[in-house]
Short mmCIF file of C-alpha atoms in Angstrom, two decimals:
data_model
loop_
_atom_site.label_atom_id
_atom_site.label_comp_id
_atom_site.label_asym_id
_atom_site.label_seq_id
_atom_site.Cartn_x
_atom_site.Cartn_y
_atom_site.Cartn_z
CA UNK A 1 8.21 19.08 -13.66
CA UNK A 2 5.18 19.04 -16.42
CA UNK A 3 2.07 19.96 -15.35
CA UNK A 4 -0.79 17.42 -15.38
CA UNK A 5 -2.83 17.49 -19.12
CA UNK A 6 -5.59 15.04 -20.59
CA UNK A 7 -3.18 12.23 -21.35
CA UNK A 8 -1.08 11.78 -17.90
CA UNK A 9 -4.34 11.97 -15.96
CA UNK A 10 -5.63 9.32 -18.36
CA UNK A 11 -2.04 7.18 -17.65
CA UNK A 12 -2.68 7.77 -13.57
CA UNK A 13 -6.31 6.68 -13.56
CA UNK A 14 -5.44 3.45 -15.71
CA UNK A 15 -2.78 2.70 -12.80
CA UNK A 16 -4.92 3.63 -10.32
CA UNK A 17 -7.68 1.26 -11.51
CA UNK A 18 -5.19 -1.85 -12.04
CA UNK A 19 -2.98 -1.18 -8.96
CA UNK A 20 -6.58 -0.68 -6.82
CA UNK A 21 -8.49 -3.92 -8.61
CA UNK A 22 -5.23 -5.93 -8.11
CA UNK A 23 -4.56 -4.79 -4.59
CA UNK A 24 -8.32 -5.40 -3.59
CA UNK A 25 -8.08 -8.99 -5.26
CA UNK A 26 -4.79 -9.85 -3.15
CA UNK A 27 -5.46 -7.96 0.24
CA UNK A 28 -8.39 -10.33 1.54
CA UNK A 29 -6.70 -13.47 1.62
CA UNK A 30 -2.91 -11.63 2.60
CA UNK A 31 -5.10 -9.90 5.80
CA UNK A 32 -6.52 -13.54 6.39
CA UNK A 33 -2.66 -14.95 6.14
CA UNK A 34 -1.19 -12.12 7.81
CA UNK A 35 -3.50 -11.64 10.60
CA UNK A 36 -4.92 -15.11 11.46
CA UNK A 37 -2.27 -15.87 14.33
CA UNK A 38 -3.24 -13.12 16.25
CA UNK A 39 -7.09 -13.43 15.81
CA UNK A 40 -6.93 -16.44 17.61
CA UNK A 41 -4.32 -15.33 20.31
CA UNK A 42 -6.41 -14.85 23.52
CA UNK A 43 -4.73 -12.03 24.79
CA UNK A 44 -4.90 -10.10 21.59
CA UNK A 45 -8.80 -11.19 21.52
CA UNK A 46 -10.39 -7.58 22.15
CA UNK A 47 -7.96 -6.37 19.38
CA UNK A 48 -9.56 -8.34 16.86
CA UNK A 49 -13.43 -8.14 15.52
CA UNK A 50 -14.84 -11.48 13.50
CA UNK A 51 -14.48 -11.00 10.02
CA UNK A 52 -19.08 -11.09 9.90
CA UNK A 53 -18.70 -7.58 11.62
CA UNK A 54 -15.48 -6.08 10.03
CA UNK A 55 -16.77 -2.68 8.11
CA UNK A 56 -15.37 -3.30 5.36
CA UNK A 57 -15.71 0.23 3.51
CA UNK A 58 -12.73 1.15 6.07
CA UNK A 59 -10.01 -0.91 4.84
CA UNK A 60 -11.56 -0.61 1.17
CA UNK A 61 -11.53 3.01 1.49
CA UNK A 62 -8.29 3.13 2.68
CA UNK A 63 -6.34 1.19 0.11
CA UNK A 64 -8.55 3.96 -2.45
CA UNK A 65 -6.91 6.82 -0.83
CA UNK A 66 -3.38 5.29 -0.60
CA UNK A 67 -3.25 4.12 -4.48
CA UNK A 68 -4.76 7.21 -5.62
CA UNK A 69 -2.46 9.41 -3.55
CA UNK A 70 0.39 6.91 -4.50
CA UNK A 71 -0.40 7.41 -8.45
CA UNK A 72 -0.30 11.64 -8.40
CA UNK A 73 2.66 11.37 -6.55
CA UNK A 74 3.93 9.20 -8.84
CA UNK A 75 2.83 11.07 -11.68
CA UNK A 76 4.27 14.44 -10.29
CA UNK A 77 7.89 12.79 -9.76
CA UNK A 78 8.01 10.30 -12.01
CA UNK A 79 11.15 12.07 -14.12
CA UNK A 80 13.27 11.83 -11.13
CA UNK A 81 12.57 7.88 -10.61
CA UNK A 82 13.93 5.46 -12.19
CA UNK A 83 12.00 3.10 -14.67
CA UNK A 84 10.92 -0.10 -15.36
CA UNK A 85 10.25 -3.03 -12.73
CA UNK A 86 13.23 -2.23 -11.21
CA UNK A 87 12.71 1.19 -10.91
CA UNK A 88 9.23 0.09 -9.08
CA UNK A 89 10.63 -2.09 -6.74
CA UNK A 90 13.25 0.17 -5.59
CA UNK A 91 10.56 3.48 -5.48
CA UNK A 92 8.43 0.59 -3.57
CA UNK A 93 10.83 -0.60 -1.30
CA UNK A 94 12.21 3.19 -0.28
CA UNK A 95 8.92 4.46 0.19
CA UNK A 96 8.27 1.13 2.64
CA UNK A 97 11.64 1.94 4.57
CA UNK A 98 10.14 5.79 4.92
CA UNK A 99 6.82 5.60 5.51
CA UNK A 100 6.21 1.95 7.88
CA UNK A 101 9.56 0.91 8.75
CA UNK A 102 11.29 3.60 10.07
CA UNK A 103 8.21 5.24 11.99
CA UNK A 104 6.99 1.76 13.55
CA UNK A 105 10.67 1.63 14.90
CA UNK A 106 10.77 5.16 16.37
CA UNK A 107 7.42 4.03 17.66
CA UNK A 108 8.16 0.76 19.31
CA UNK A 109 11.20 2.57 20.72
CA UNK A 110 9.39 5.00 22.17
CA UNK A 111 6.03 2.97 23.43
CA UNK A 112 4.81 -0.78 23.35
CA UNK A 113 1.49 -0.35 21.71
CA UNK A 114 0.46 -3.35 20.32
CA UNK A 115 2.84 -6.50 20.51
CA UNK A 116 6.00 -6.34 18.63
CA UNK A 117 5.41 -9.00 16.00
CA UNK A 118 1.83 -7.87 15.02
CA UNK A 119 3.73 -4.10 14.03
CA UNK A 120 5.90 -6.44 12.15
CA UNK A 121 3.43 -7.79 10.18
CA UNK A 122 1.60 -5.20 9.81
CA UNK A 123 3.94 -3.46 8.42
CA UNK A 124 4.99 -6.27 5.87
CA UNK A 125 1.54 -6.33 4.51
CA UNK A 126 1.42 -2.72 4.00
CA UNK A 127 5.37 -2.88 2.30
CA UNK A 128 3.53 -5.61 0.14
CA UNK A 129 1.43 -3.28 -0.65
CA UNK A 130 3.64 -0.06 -1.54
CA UNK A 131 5.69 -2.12 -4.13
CA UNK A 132 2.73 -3.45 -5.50
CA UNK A 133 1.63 -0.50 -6.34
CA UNK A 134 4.55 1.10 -7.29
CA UNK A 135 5.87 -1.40 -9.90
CA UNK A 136 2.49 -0.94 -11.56
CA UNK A 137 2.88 2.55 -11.81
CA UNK A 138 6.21 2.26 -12.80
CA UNK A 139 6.19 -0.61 -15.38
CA UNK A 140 5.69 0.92 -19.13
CA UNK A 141 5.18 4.63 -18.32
CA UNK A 142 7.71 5.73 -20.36
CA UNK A 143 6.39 3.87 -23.62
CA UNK A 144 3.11 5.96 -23.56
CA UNK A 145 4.59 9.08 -24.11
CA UNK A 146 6.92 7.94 -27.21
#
């Protein structure tokens, strides 16, 4: 493992500014797709907020932190992944499995939460967003440092 000079932090901010402007673009209308079933479900009613009074320097500021902590990971490990869009959707996919998947199912197993199928979605939108992120990271590293 390299340490972190001039150029990689230069490669990691570049992805971190595409994968963030990109995500932000896509995740309004996905959360609007994703989430509108259950905004107008009246039992999940007091779940929900209207989108007028939604903060939205939460869910902005979170998608910050995750791509930004994504890309230094990336960065750090990136010898030991593979490459290319491939390499990015499997890294995407794996990290989905690990860090949604498996945890909403030890968590559903264990209590009942919030309705089955709005975990499930939940956790699609935020695998959506893992792969996203990870193929652009992982798409044309390796021809910057030739």
């Amino acid at each position: 493992m390299s340490s972190l000079n001039t150029e990689k932090w230069n490669r990691i901010l570049v992805r971190f500014l595409l994968a963030f402007s990109f995500w932000e673009a896509v995740s309004i209308p996905l959360r609007m797709l994703f989430f509108a079933k259950f905004y107008f479900d009246p039992t999940l009613k007091l779940m929900f907020v209207p989108i007028t009074d939604v903060f939205w320097l939460g869910p902005v500021f979170s998608d910050l932190t995750f791509t930004l902590a994504f890309g230094f990971l990336y960065a750090l490990m990136k010898e030991s992944l593979p490459q290319g869009l491939v390499g990015g959707f499997l890294v995407g996919i794996l990290v989905s499995i690990l860090g949604f998947v498996s945890p909403m199912l030890w968590t559903l197993s264990l209590t009942n939460f919030a309705p089955t199928v709005l975990v499930w979605v939940w956790v699609a939108y935020y695998s959506l967003f893992t792969i996203s992120t990870a193929v652009i990271y992982s798409v044309g590293w390796k021809e910057d440092e030739e």
